[in-house]
């Protein structure tokens, strides 16, 4: 009998749907059996752990199961089991130890468990055997950012500085804003929203918290005891008077009133031959983590970025000239690919 694992998938939205479509043609040859799929409308579970059809379009045979119920179901699997969490759900993320304590592995792009409390982070770094926890897509979608950090450290390299443009949304906005004759900052934000580059409420991108979560994860991987994503300086691009706007529409309508401030910052940087970029930075020797706008020379790799790409730079003892990883760091397809890649790796390690 070929080796296999049983998986429970939570989330069938944009990323979750892409994940299931990508999994379907390779599931049999990789030994991956889907035995539970959960979405808002309910859950389909295979009571006898027989493989279910791999599709986001299913008729539930159960209501929404709780994290504990799903953990108990997967823990009783006759072969090793994996939770694939394709959501951004806080409750499920906080319940990951319910799975790992029962020997159920986790694969996820959900950042919340890895950027919240240090206590939870530490639990997930040392799961109960044989559980494994893989979360490559929490930073950089399908880009090999987290695996590169782990490889550098496990081989004895010393990381000195991690620096990156880690938000596809803010990458696009600042890349467009730095162009000659660019529209006003507020107009670029509006276009980004219209093109689907931002959350429905752009303040969720502009407040810098998404980047802060990713930087928290990278800093912790590098060995820093970062308490949370709000325990270090995070520059918000939301003008203070607009923080209390009642809606995204009100926020966007008033944002042009503050264009002059960031336009001046751009012009001042330009006078010094530099451009503005929104970055996260981890200075390991100084134990310092920051998120915000920085200026870069026009010749810097960060200055030549286009579109909504991510870019991460690692300066280490072995790489005094930084190791750079660049590419699409957001998007349903590449995020799903990162999740599926993690699942295949976990399967290769634990399948029986």
PDB file of N, CA, C and O in Angstrom, residues 169 172-174 176-177 181-198 202 206 251-260 262-263 266:
ATOM      1  N   UNK A 169       0.262  45.382  -1.883  1.00  0.00           N
ATOM      2  CA  UNK A 169      -0.524  46.609  -1.980  1.00  0.00           C
ATOM      3  C   UNK A 169       0.363  47.842  -1.893  1.00  0.00           C
ATOM      4  O   UNK A 169       0.320  48.736  -2.752  1.00  0.00           O
ATOM      5  N   UNK A 172       2.821  48.269  -4.833  1.00  0.00           N
ATOM      6  CA  UNK A 172       2.186  48.895  -6.006  1.00  0.00           C
ATOM      7  C   UNK A 172       2.024  50.395  -5.800  1.00  0.00           C
ATOM      8  O   UNK A 172       2.357  51.203  -6.682  1.00  0.00           O
ATOM      9  N   UNK A 173       1.497  50.787  -4.624  1.00  0.00           N
ATOM     10  CA  UNK A 173       1.224  52.203  -4.381  1.00  0.00           C
ATOM     11  C   UNK A 173       2.498  53.035  -4.458  1.00  0.00           C
ATOM     12  O   UNK A 173       2.544  54.081  -5.127  1.00  0.00           O
ATOM     13  N   UNK A 174       3.576  52.580  -3.815  1.00  0.00           N
ATOM     14  CA  UNK A 174       4.804  53.384  -3.813  1.00  0.00           C
ATOM     15  C   UNK A 174       5.562  53.289  -5.131  1.00  0.00           C
ATOM     16  O   UNK A 174       6.239  54.245  -5.522  1.00  0.00           O
ATOM     17  N   UNK A 176       4.092  53.168  -8.045  1.00  0.00           N
ATOM     18  CA  UNK A 176       3.384  54.122  -8.899  1.00  0.00           C
ATOM     19  C   UNK A 176       3.653  55.565  -8.465  1.00  0.00           C
ATOM     20  O   UNK A 176       3.843  56.456  -9.296  1.00  0.00           O
ATOM     21  N   UNK A 177       3.685  55.779  -7.164  1.00  0.00           N
ATOM     22  CA  UNK A 177       3.863  57.130  -6.631  1.00  0.00           C
ATOM     23  C   UNK A 177       5.246  57.698  -6.970  1.00  0.00           C
ATOM     24  O   UNK A 177       5.407  58.907  -7.091  1.00  0.00           O
ATOM     25  N   UNK A 181       5.766  62.415 -12.763  1.00  0.00           N
ATOM     26  CA  UNK A 181       4.428  62.862 -13.126  1.00  0.00           C
ATOM     27  C   UNK A 181       3.316  61.993 -12.582  1.00  0.00           C
ATOM     28  O   UNK A 181       2.213  61.946 -13.137  1.00  0.00           O
ATOM     29  N   UNK A 182       3.602  61.298 -11.489  1.00  0.00           N
ATOM     30  CA  UNK A 182       2.610  60.392 -10.908  1.00  0.00           C
ATOM     31  C   UNK A 182       1.400  61.156 -10.387  1.00  0.00           C
ATOM     32  O   UNK A 182       1.510  62.327  -9.999  1.00  0.00           O
ATOM     33  N   UNK A 183       0.251  60.506 -10.363  1.00  0.00           N
ATOM     34  CA  UNK A 183      -0.939  61.132  -9.756  1.00  0.00           C
ATOM     35  C   UNK A 183      -0.717  61.354  -8.264  1.00  0.00           C
ATOM     36  O   UNK A 183       0.266  60.889  -7.682  1.00  0.00           O
ATOM     37  N   UNK A 184      -1.662  62.018  -7.645  1.00  0.00           N
ATOM     38  CA  UNK A 184      -1.607  62.225  -6.200  1.00  0.00           C
ATOM     39  C   UNK A 184      -1.697  60.881  -5.482  1.00  0.00           C
ATOM     40  O   UNK A 184      -2.260  59.916  -6.004  1.00  0.00           O
ATOM     41  N   UNK A 185      -1.120  60.843  -4.288  1.00  0.00           N
ATOM     42  CA  UNK A 185      -1.109  59.608  -3.500  1.00  0.00           C
ATOM     43  C   UNK A 185      -2.520  59.054  -3.316  1.00  0.00           C
ATOM     44  O   UNK A 185      -2.754  57.852  -3.482  1.00  0.00           O
ATOM     45  N   UNK A 186      -3.473  59.909  -3.001  1.00  0.00           N
ATOM     46  CA  UNK A 186      -4.847  59.451  -2.762  1.00  0.00           C
ATOM     47  C   UNK A 186      -5.459  58.841  -4.018  1.00  0.00           C
ATOM     48  O   UNK A 186      -6.231  57.877  -3.938  1.00  0.00           O
ATOM     49  N   UNK A 187      -5.121  59.379  -5.181  1.00  0.00           N
ATOM     50  CA  UNK A 187      -5.643  58.828  -6.437  1.00  0.00           C
ATOM     51  C   UNK A 187      -5.073  57.435  -6.696  1.00  0.00           C
ATOM     52  O   UNK A 187      -5.778  56.547  -7.195  1.00  0.00           O
ATOM     53  N   UNK A 188      -3.816  57.233  -6.360  1.00  0.00           N
ATOM     54  CA  UNK A 188      -3.202  55.921  -6.544  1.00  0.00           C
ATOM     55  C   UNK A 188      -3.846  54.897  -5.619  1.00  0.00           C
ATOM     56  O   UNK A 188      -4.082  53.753  -6.004  1.00  0.00           O
ATOM     57  N   UNK A 189      -4.149  55.316  -4.394  1.00  0.00           N
ATOM     58  CA  UNK A 189      -4.834  54.416  -3.455  1.00  0.00           C
ATOM     59  C   UNK A 189      -6.194  54.010  -4.010  1.00  0.00           C
ATOM     60  O   UNK A 189      -6.589  52.836  -3.955  1.00  0.00           O
ATOM     61  N   UNK A 190      -6.914  54.983  -4.583  1.00  0.00           N
ATOM     62  CA  UNK A 190      -8.236  54.680  -5.147  1.00  0.00           C
ATOM     63  C   UNK A 190      -8.131  53.690  -6.307  1.00  0.00           C
ATOM     64  O   UNK A 190      -8.930  52.755  -6.413  1.00  0.00           O
ATOM     65  N   UNK A 191      -7.145  53.892  -7.170  1.00  0.00           N
ATOM     66  CA  UNK A 191      -6.951  52.972  -8.304  1.00  0.00           C
ATOM     67  C   UNK A 191      -6.582  51.582  -7.799  1.00  0.00           C
ATOM     68  O   UNK A 191      -7.064  50.566  -8.309  1.00  0.00           O
ATOM     69  N   UNK A 192      -5.722  51.540  -6.777  1.00  0.00           N
ATOM     70  CA  UNK A 192      -5.320  50.253  -6.208  1.00  0.00           C
ATOM     71  C   UNK A 192      -6.543  49.507  -5.676  1.00  0.00           C
ATOM     72  O   UNK A 192      -6.674  48.286  -5.856  1.00  0.00           O
ATOM     73  N   UNK A 193      -7.453  50.228  -5.040  1.00  0.00           N
ATOM     74  CA  UNK A 193      -8.679  49.603  -4.533  1.00  0.00           C
ATOM     75  C   UNK A 193      -9.542  49.105  -5.685  1.00  0.00           C
ATOM     76  O   UNK A 193     -10.057  47.974  -5.660  1.00  0.00           O
ATOM     77  N   UNK A 194      -9.690  49.928  -6.732  1.00  0.00           N
ATOM     78  CA  UNK A 194     -10.499  49.542  -7.883  1.00  0.00           C
ATOM     79  C   UNK A 194      -9.941  48.297  -8.581  1.00  0.00           C
ATOM     80  O   UNK A 194     -10.698  47.476  -9.105  1.00  0.00           O
ATOM     81  N   UNK A 195      -8.632  48.151  -8.567  1.00  0.00           N
ATOM     82  CA  UNK A 195      -7.994  47.007  -9.234  1.00  0.00           C
ATOM     83  C   UNK A 195      -7.909  45.775  -8.329  1.00  0.00           C
ATOM     84  O   UNK A 195      -7.376  44.751  -8.719  1.00  0.00           O
ATOM     85  N   UNK A 196      -8.450  45.891  -7.125  1.00  0.00           N
ATOM     86  CA  UNK A 196      -8.460  44.755  -6.216  1.00  0.00           C
ATOM     87  C   UNK A 196      -7.150  44.514  -5.505  1.00  0.00           C
ATOM     88  O   UNK A 196      -6.921  43.436  -4.944  1.00  0.00           O
ATOM     89  N   UNK A 197      -6.252  45.515  -5.492  1.00  0.00           N
ATOM     90  CA  UNK A 197      -4.956  45.365  -4.830  1.00  0.00           C
ATOM     91  C   UNK A 197      -5.035  45.610  -3.332  1.00  0.00           C
ATOM     92  O   UNK A 197      -4.107  45.281  -2.600  1.00  0.00           O
ATOM     93  N   UNK A 198      -6.128  46.243  -2.879  1.00  0.00           N
ATOM     94  CA  UNK A 198      -6.257  46.531  -1.452  1.00  0.00           C
ATOM     95  C   UNK A 198      -7.385  45.692  -0.855  1.00  0.00           C
ATOM     96  O   UNK A 198      -8.189  45.088  -1.576  1.00  0.00           O
ATOM     97  N   UNK A 202      -9.212  50.088   2.469  1.00  0.00           N
ATOM     98  CA  UNK A 202      -7.767  50.267   2.279  1.00  0.00           C
ATOM     99  C   UNK A 202      -6.997  50.580   3.552  1.00  0.00           C
ATOM    100  O   UNK A 202      -5.774  50.405   3.600  1.00  0.00           O
ATOM    101  N   UNK A 206      -3.068  50.264   4.692  1.00  0.00           N
ATOM    102  CA  UNK A 206      -2.304  51.479   4.956  1.00  0.00           C
ATOM    103  C   UNK A 206      -1.856  51.610   6.402  1.00  0.00           C
ATOM    104  O   UNK A 206      -0.935  52.386   6.695  1.00  0.00           O
ATOM    105  N   UNK A 251     -13.274  57.640   4.286  1.00  0.00           N
ATOM    106  CA  UNK A 251     -11.821  57.755   4.344  1.00  0.00           C
ATOM    107  C   UNK A 251     -11.259  58.185   2.993  1.00  0.00           C
ATOM    108  O   UNK A 251     -10.448  59.120   2.902  1.00  0.00           O
ATOM    109  N   UNK A 252     -11.670  57.503   1.928  1.00  0.00           N
ATOM    110  CA  UNK A 252     -11.133  57.806   0.596  1.00  0.00           C
ATOM    111  C   UNK A 252     -11.540  59.198   0.125  1.00  0.00           C
ATOM    112  O   UNK A 252     -10.775  59.873  -0.579  1.00  0.00           O
ATOM    113  N   UNK A 253     -12.722  59.638   0.517  1.00  0.00           N
ATOM    114  CA  UNK A 253     -13.175  60.964   0.088  1.00  0.00           C
ATOM    115  C   UNK A 253     -12.375  62.084   0.746  1.00  0.00           C
ATOM    116  O   UNK A 253     -12.209  63.166   0.171  1.00  0.00           O
ATOM    117  N   UNK A 254     -11.872  61.823   1.959  1.00  0.00           N
ATOM    118  CA  UNK A 254     -11.124  62.859   2.695  1.00  0.00           C
ATOM    119  C   UNK A 254      -9.603  62.737   2.539  1.00  0.00           C
ATOM    120  O   UNK A 254      -8.867  63.661   2.898  1.00  0.00           O
ATOM    121  N   UNK A 255      -9.139  61.601   2.030  1.00  0.00           N
ATOM    122  CA  UNK A 255      -7.693  61.390   1.921  1.00  0.00           C
ATOM    123  C   UNK A 255      -6.983  62.454   1.071  1.00  0.00           C
ATOM    124  O   UNK A 255      -5.841  62.832   1.399  1.00  0.00           O
ATOM    125  N   UNK A 256      -7.595  62.987  -0.010  1.00  0.00           N
ATOM    126  CA  UNK A 256      -6.896  64.025  -0.800  1.00  0.00           C
ATOM    127  C   UNK A 256      -6.483  65.253   0.011  1.00  0.00           C
ATOM    128  O   UNK A 256      -5.533  65.953  -0.369  1.00  0.00           O
ATOM    129  N   UNK A 257      -7.172  65.511   1.120  1.00  0.00           N
ATOM    130  CA  UNK A 257      -6.822  66.665   1.947  1.00  0.00           C
ATOM    131  C   UNK A 257      -5.414  66.549   2.534  1.00  0.00           C
ATOM    132  O   UNK A 257      -4.838  67.556   2.986  1.00  0.00           O
ATOM    133  N   UNK A 258      -4.850  65.339   2.516  1.00  0.00           N
ATOM    134  CA  UNK A 258      -3.544  65.114   3.141  1.00  0.00           C
ATOM    135  C   UNK A 258      -2.465  64.749   2.122  1.00  0.00           C
ATOM    136  O   UNK A 258      -1.361  64.354   2.488  1.00  0.00           O
ATOM    137  N   UNK A 259      -2.785  64.900   0.832  1.00  0.00           N
ATOM    138  CA  UNK A 259      -1.816  64.563  -0.212  1.00  0.00           C
ATOM    139  C   UNK A 259      -0.546  65.405  -0.132  1.00  0.00           C
ATOM    140  O   UNK A 259       0.553  64.933  -0.444  1.00  0.00           O
ATOM    141  N   UNK A 260      -0.697  66.649   0.273  1.00  0.00           N
ATOM    142  CA  UNK A 260       0.452  67.566   0.270  1.00  0.00           C
ATOM    143  C   UNK A 260       1.568  67.069   1.185  1.00  0.00           C
ATOM    144  O   UNK A 260       2.759  67.235   0.865  1.00  0.00           O
ATOM    145  N   UNK A 262       2.574  63.889   2.067  1.00  0.00           N
ATOM    146  CA  UNK A 262       3.411  62.826   1.519  1.00  0.00           C
ATOM    147  C   UNK A 262       4.045  63.255   0.193  1.00  0.00           C
ATOM    148  O   UNK A 262       5.125  62.794  -0.170  1.00  0.00           O
ATOM    149  N   UNK A 263       3.391  64.190  -0.514  1.00  0.00           N
ATOM    150  CA  UNK A 263       3.994  64.708  -1.745  1.00  0.00           C
ATOM    151  C   UNK A 263       5.279  65.461  -1.428  1.00  0.00           C
ATOM    152  O   UNK A 263       6.284  65.313  -2.137  1.00  0.00           O
ATOM    153  N   UNK A 266       7.982  63.047  -0.709  1.00  0.00           N
ATOM    154  CA  UNK A 266       8.489  62.482  -1.963  1.00  0.00           C
ATOM    155  C   UNK A 266       9.449  63.459  -2.653  1.00  0.00           C
ATOM    156  O   UNK A 266      10.521  63.059  -3.127  1.00  0.00           O
TER     157      UNK A 266
END
